[in-house]
Coordinates of N, CA and C in Angstrom, one line a residue:
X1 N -104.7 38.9 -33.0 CA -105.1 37.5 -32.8 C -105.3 37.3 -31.3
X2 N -106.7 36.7 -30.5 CA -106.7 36.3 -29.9 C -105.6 35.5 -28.4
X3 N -105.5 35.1 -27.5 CA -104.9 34.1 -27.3 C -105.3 32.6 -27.6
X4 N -106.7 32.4 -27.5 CA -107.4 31.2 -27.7 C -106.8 31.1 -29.3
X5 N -107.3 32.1 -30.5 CA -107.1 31.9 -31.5 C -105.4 31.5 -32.2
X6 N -104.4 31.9 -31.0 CA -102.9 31.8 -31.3 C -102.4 30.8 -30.5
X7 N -102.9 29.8 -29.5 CA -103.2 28.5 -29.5 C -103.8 27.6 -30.1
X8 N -104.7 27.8 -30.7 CA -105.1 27.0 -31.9 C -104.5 27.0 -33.3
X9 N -103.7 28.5 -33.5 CA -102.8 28.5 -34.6 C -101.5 28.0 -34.4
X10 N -100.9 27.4 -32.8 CA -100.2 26.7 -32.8 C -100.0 25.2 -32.6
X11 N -101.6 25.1 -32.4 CA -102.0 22.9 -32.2 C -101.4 22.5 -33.0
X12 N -101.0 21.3 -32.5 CA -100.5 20.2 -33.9 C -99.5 20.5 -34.1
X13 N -98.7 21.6 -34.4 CA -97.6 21.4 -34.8 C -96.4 21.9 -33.6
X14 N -97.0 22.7 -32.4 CA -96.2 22.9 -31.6 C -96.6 22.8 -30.0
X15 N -97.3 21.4 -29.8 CA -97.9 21.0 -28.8 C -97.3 19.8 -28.1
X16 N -96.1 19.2 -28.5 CA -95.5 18.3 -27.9 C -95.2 18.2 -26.3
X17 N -94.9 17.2 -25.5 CA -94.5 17.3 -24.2 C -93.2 16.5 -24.1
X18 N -92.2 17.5 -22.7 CA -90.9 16.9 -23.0 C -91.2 16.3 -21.2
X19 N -91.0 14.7 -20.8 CA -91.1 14.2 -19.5 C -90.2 14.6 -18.7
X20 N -90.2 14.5 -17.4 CA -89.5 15.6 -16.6 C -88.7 13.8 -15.9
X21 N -87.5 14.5 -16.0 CA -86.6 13.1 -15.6 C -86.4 13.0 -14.2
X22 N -85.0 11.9 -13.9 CA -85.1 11.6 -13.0 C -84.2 11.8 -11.5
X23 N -83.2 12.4 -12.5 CA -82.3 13.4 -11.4 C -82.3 14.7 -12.2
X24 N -83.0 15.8 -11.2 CA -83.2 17.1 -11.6 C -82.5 18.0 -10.7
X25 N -82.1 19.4 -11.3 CA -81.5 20.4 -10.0 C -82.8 21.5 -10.5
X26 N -82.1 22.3 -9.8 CA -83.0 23.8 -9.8 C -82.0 24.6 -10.0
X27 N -81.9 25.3 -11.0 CA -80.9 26.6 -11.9 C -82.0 27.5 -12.1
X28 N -80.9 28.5 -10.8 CA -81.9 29.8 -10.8 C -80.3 30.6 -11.4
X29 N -81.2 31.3 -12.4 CA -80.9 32.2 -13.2 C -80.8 34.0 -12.7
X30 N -79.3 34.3 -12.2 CA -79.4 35.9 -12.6 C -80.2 36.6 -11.3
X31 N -80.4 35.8 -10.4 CA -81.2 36.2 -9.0 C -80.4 37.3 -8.4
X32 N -80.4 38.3 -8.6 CA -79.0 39.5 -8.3 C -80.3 41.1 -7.7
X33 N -78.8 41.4 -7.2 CA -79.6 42.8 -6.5 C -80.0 43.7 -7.5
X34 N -79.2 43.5 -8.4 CA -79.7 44.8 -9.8 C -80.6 45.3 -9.8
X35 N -81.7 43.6 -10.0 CA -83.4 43.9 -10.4 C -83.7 43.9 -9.2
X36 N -83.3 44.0 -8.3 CA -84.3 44.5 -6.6 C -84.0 45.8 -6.1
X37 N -83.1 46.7 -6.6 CA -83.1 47.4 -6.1 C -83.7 48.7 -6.8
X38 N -84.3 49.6 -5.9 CA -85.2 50.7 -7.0 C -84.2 51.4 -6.9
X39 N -84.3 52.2 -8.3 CA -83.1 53.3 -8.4 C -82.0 52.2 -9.7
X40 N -82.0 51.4 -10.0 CA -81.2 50.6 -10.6 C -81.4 50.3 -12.0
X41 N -81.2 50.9 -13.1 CA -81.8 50.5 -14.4 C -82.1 49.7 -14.6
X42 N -82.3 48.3 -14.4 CA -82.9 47.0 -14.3 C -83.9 47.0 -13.3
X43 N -84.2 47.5 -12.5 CA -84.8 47.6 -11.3 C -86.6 46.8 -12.0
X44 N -87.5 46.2 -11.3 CA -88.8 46.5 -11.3 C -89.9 46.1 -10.3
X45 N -90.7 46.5 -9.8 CA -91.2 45.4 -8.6 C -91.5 44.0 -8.7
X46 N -91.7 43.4 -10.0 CA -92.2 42.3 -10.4 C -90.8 41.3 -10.2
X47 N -89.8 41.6 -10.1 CA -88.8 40.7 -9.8 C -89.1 40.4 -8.3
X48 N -89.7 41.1 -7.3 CA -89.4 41.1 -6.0 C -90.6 39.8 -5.5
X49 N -91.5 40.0 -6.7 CA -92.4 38.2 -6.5 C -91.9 37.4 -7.2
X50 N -91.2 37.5 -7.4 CA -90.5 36.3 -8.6 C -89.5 35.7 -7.6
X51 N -88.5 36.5 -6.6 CA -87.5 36.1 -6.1 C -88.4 35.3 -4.6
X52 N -89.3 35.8 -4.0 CA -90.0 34.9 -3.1 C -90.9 34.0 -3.7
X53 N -91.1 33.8 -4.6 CA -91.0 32.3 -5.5 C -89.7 31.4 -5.4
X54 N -88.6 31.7 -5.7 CA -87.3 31.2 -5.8 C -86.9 30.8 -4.0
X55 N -87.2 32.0 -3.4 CA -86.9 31.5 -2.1 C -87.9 30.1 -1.5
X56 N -88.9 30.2 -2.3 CA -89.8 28.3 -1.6 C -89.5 27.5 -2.4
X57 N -88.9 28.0 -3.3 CA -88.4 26.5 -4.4 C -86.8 26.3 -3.9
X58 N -86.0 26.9 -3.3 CA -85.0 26.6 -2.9 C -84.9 26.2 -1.4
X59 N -86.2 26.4 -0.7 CA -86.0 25.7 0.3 C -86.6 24.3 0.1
X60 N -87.6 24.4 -0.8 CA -88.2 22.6 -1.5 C -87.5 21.4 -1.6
X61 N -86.1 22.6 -2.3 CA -85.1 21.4 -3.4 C -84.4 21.2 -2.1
X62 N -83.8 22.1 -1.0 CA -82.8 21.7 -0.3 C -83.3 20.6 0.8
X63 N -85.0 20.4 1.1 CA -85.8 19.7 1.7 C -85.3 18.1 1.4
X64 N -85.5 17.9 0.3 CA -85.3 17.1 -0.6 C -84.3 16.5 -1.5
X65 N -83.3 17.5 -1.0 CA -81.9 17.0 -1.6 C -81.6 17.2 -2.6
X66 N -82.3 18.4 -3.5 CA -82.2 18.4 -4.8 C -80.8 19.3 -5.0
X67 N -80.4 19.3 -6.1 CA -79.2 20.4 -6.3 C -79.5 21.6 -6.8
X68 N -78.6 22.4 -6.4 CA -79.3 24.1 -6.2 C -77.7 24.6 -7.2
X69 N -78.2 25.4 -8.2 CA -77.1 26.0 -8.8 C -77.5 27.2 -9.5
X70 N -76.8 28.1 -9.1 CA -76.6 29.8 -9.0 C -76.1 30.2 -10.2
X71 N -76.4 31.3 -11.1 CA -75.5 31.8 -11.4 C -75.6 33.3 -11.8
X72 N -74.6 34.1 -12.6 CA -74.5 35.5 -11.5 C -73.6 36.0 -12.8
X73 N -73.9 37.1 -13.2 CA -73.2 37.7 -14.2 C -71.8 38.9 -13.7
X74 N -70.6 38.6 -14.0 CA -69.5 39.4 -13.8 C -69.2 39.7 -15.1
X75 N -68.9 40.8 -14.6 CA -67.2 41.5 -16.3 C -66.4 41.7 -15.5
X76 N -65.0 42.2 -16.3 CA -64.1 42.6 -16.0 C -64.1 44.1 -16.6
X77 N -63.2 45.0 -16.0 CA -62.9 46.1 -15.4 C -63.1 46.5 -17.8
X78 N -64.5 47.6 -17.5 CA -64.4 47.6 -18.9 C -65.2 46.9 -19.8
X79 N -66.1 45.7 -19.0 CA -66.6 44.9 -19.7 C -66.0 44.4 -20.9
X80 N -64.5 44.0 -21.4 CA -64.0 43.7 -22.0 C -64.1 42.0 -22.5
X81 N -64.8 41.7 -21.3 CA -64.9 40.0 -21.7 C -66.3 39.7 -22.0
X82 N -66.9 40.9 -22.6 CA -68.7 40.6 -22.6 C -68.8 40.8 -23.9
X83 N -67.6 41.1 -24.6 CA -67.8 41.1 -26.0 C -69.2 42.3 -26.3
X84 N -69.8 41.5 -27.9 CA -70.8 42.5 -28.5 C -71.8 42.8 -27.3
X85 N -72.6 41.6 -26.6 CA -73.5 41.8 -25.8 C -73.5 42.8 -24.7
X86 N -72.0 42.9 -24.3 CA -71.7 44.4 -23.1 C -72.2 45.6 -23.9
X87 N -71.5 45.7 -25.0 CA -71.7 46.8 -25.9 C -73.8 47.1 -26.3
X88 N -74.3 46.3 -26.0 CA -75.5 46.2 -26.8 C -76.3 46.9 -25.8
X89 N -76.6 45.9 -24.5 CA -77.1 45.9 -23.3 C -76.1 47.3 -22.0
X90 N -76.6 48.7 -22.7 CA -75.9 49.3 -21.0 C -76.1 48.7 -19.9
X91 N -77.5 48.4 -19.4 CA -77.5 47.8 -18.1 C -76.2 46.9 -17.4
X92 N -75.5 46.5 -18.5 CA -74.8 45.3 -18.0 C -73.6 45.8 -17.3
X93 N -73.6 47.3 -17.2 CA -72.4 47.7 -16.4 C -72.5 47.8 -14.7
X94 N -73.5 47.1 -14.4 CA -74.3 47.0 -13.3 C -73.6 46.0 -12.7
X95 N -73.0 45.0 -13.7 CA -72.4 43.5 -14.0 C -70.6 43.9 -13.1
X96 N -69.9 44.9 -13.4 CA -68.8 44.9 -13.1 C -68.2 43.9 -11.9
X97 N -66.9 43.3 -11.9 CA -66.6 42.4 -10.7 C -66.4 43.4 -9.6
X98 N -67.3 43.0 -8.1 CA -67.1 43.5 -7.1 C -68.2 44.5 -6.9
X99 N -69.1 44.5 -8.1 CA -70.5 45.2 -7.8 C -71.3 44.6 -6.7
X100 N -71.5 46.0 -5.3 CA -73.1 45.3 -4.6 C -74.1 45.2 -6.0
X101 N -74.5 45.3 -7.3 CA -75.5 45.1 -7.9 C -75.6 43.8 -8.3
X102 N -74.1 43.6 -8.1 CA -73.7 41.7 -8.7 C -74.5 40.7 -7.7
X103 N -74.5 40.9 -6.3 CA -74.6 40.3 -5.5 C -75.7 39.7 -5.6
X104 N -75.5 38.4 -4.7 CA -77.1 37.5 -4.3 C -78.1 38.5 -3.6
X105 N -79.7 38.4 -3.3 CA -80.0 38.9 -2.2 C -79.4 38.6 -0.8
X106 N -79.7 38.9 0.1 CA -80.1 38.2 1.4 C -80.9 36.6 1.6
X107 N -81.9 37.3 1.3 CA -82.7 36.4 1.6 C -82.5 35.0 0.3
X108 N -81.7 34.8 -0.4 CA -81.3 33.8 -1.7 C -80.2 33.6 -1.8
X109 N -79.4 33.5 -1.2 CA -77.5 33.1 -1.2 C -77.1 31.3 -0.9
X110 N -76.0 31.1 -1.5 CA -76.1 29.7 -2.4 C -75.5 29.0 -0.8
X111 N -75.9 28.2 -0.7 CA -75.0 27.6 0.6 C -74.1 26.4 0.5
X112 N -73.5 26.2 1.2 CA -72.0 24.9 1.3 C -72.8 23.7 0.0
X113 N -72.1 23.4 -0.5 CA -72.0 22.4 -1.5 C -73.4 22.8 -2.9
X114 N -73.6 24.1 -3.2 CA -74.6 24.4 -4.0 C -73.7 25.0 -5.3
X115 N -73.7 24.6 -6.5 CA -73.2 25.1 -7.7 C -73.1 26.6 -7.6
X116 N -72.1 27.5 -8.0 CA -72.3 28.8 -8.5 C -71.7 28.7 -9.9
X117 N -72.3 29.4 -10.7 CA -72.1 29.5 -12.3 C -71.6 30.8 -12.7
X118 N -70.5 31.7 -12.5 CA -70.6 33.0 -13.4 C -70.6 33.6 -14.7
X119 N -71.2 33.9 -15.2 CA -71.1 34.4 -16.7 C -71.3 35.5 -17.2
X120 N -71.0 35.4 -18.7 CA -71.0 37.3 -19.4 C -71.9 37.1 -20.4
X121 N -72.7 35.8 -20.8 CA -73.7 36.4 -22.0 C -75.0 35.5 -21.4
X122 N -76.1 35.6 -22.4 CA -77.3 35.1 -21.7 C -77.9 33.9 -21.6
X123 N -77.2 32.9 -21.9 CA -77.3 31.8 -22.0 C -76.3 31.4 -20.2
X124 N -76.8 30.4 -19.2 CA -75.9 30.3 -18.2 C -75.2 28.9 -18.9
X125 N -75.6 28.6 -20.1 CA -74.3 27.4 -20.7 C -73.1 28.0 -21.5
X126 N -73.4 29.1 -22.2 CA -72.7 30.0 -23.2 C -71.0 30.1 -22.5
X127 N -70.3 29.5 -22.9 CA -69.1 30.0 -22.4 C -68.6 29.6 -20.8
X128 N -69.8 28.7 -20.2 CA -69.0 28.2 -19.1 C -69.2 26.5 -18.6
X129 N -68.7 26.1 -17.7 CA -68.7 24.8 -17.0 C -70.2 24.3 -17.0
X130 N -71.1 25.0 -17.0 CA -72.6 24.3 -16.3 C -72.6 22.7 -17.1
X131 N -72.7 22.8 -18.4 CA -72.9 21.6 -18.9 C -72.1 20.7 -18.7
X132 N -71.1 20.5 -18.4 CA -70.3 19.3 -17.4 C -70.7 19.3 -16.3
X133 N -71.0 20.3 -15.6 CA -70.6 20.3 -14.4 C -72.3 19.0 -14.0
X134 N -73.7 19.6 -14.7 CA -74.4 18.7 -14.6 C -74.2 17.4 -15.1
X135 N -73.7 17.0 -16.1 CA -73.6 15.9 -16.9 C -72.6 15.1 -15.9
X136 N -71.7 15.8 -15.0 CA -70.8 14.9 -13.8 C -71.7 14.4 -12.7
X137 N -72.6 15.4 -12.5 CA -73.6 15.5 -11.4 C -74.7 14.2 -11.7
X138 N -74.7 14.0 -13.1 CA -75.8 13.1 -13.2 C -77.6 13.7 -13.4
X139 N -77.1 15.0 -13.7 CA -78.3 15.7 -13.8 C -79.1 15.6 -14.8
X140 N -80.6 15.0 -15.4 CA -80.8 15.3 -16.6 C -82.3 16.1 -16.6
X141 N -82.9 16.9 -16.0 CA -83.8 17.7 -16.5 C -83.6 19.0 -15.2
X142 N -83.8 20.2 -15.3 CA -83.9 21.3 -15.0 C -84.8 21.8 -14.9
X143 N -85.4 22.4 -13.2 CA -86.3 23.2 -13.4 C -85.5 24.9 -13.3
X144 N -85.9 25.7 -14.2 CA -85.1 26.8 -14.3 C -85.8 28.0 -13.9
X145 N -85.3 29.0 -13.1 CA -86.2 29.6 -12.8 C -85.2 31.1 -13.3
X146 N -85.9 32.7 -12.7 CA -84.5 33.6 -12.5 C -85.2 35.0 -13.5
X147 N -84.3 35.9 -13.6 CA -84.7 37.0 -14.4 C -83.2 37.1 -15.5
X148 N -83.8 37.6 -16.7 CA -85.3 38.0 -16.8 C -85.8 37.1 -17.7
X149 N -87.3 36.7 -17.7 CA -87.9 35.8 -18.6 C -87.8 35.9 -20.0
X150 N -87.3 37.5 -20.7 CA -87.1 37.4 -21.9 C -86.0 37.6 -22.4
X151 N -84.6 37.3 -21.6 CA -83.4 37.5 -21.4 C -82.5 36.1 -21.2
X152 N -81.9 36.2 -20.1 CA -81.2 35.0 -19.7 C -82.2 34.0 -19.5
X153 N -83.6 33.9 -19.2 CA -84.0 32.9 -18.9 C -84.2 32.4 -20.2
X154 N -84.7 33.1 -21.1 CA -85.7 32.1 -22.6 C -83.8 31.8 -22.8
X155 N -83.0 32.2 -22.9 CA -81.6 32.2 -23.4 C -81.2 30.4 -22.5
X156 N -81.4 30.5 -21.5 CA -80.4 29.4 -20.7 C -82.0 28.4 -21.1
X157 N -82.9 28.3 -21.2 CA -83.6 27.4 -21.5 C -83.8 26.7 -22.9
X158 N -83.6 27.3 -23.1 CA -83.3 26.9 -25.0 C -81.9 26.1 -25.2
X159 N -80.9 26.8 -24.6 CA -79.9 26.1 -24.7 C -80.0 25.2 -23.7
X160 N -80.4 24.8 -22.3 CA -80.9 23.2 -22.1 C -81.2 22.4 -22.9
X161 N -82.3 22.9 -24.0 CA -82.8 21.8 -24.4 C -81.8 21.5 -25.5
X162 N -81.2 22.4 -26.0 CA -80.2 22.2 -27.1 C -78.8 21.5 -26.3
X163 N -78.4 21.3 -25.2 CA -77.5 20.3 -24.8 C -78.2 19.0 -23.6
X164 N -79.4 18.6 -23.9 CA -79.8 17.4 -23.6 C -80.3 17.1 -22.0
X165 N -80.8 18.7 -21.7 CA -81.5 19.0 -20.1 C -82.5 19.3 -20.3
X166 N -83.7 18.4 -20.1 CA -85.2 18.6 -20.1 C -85.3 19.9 -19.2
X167 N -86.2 21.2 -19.8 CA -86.1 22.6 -19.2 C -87.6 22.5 -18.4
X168 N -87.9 22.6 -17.1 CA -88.8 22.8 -17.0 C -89.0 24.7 -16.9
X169 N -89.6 25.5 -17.3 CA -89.5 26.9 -16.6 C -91.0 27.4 -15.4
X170 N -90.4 27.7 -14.3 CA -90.9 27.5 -13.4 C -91.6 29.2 -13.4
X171 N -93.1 29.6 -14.0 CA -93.6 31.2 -14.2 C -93.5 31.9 -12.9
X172 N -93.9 31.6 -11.8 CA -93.9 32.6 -10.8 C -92.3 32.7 -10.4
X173 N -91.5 32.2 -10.3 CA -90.3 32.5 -10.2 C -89.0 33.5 -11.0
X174 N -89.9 33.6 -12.3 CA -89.4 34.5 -13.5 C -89.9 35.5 -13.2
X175 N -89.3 36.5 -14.3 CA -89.5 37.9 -13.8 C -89.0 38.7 -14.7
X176 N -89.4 39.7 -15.6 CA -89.4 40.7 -16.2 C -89.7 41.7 -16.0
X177 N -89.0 42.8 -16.9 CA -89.4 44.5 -16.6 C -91.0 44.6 -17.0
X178 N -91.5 44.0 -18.0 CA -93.1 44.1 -18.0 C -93.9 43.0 -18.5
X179 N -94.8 42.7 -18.1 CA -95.8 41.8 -18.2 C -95.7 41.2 -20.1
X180 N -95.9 42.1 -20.7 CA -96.2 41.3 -22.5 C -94.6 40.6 -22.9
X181 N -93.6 40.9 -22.6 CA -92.5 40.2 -23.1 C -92.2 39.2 -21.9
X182 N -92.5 39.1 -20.7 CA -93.1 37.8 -20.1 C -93.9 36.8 -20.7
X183 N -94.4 37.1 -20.6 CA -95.7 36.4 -21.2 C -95.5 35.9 -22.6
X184 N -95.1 36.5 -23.7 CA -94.6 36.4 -24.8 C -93.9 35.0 -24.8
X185 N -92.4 35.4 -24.0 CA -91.9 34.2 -24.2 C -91.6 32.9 -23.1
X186 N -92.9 33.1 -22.3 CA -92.7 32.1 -21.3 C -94.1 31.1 -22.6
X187 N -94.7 31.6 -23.3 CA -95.8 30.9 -24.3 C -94.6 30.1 -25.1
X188 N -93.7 31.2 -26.1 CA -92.7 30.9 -27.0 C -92.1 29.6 -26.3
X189 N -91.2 29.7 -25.0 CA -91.0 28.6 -24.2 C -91.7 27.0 -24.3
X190 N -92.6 27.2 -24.1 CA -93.4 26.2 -24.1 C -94.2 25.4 -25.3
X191 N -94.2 26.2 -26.2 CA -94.5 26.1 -27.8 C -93.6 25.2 -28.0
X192 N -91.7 25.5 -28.0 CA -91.1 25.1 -28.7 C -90.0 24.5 -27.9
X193 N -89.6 24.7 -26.6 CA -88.1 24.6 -26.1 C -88.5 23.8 -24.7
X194 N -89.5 24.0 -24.2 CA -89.4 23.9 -22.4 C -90.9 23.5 -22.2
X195 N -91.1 22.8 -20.8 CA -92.3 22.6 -20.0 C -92.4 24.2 -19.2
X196 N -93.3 24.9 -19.3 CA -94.0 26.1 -18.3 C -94.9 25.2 -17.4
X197 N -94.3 25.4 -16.2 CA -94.7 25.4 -15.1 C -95.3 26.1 -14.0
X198 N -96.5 25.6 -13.0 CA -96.5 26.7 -11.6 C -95.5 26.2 -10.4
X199 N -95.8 27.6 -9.6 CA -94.4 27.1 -8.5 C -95.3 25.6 -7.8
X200 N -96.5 25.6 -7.7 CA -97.0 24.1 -7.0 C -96.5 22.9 -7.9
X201 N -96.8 23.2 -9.0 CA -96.0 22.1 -9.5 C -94.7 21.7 -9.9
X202 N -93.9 22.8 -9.6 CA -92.5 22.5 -9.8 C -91.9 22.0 -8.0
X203 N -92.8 22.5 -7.2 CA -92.5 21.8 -6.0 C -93.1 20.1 -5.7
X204 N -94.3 20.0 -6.2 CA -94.6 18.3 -6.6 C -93.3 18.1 -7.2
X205 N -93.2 18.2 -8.2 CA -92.2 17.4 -9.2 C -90.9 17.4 -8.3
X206 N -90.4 18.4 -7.3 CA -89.3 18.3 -6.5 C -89.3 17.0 -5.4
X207 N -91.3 16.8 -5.3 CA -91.4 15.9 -3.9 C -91.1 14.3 -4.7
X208 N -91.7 14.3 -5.8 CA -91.5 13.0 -6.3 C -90.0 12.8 -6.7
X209 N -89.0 13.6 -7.4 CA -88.1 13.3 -7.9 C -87.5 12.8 -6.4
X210 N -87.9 12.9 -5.1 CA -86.8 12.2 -4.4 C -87.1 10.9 -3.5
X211 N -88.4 10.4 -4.0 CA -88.8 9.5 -3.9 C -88.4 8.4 -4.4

């Protein structure tokens, strides 16, 4: 099937729009050295434009006063708190607490009063604070950005929508090991769960929301 033809076989029934509200953060997803570094089982160059995406949307939001919240996968010694998913995913021993693979980049590290989120499965609501912590914040739509697009991202965006955070997903900022399961579910995304976005327009929508 086509793409034209697999757009048209999803008109009408999966074409709705979700409005982008009025206090929004930017939840970057999983922005870690893993996927930047070559040599790294996760490794790919496509994350390395994805993350200088992230770096103009995080200087946007901090322009503008938007809230910036991180988050960052740990286990403990054994992966023993990752449950099935440690077991599923080897990569995830990349995850260990006190891994340089854990770390922020350089050039992307959260600064004085910016959320950090840690977690062990692929959703960044699954098992932690995020959803209070916005709901205290007064947050109600997300633009989400982070790797990988067919991973923790389609995972933490879905579950936005499923606890009451309009998802924007922001494409040049995401990032996968290859192009068709990008692509796949940044479509999927937008079919069903989230607004797909470009970084221009997730930076408009940053200029207005502080207006």
């Amino acid at each position: 099937m086509s793409q034209q033809d697999l757009k048209a076989n999803y008109a009408g029934a999966f074409d709705g729009r979700l409005p982008f509200g009025q206090r929004p953060a930017l939840l970057i997803v999983d922005v870690v050295v893993a996927y930047l570094r070559p040599g790294s089982p996760l490794y790919d160059p496509a994350f390395q434009v994805a993350l200088e995406s992230n770096e103009r949307l995080v200087a946007a939001a901090r322009a503008e006063d938007v809230p910036v919240v991180f988050t960052n996968v740990v286990y403990a010694e054994g992966g023993r708190d990752g449950g099935l998913f440690y077991r599923k995913v080897p990569a995830l021993k990349a995850f260990k607490a006190g891994s340089a693979d854990g770390a922020f980049p350089d050039t992307l590290q959260p600064a004085p009063g910016d959320v950090v989120v840690s977690k062990q499965y692929a959703s960044a609501f699954f098992g932690t604070s995020l959803a209070s912590t916005l709901t205290a914040m007064g947050i109600d739509s997300l633009l989400i950005t982070g790797f990988s697009t067919s991973g923790c991202v389609r995972a933490t965006g879905l579950d936005a929508l499923q606890h009451g955070f309009v998802p924007y997903v922001v494409r040049e900022a995401c990032g996968d090991r290859h192009p068709g399961p990008h692509e796949a579910n940044l479509f999927d995304l937008q079919a069903k769960y989230a607004e797909v976005v470009s970084e221009a327009e997730a930076i408009a929508l940053l200029d207005k929301a502080a207006r």
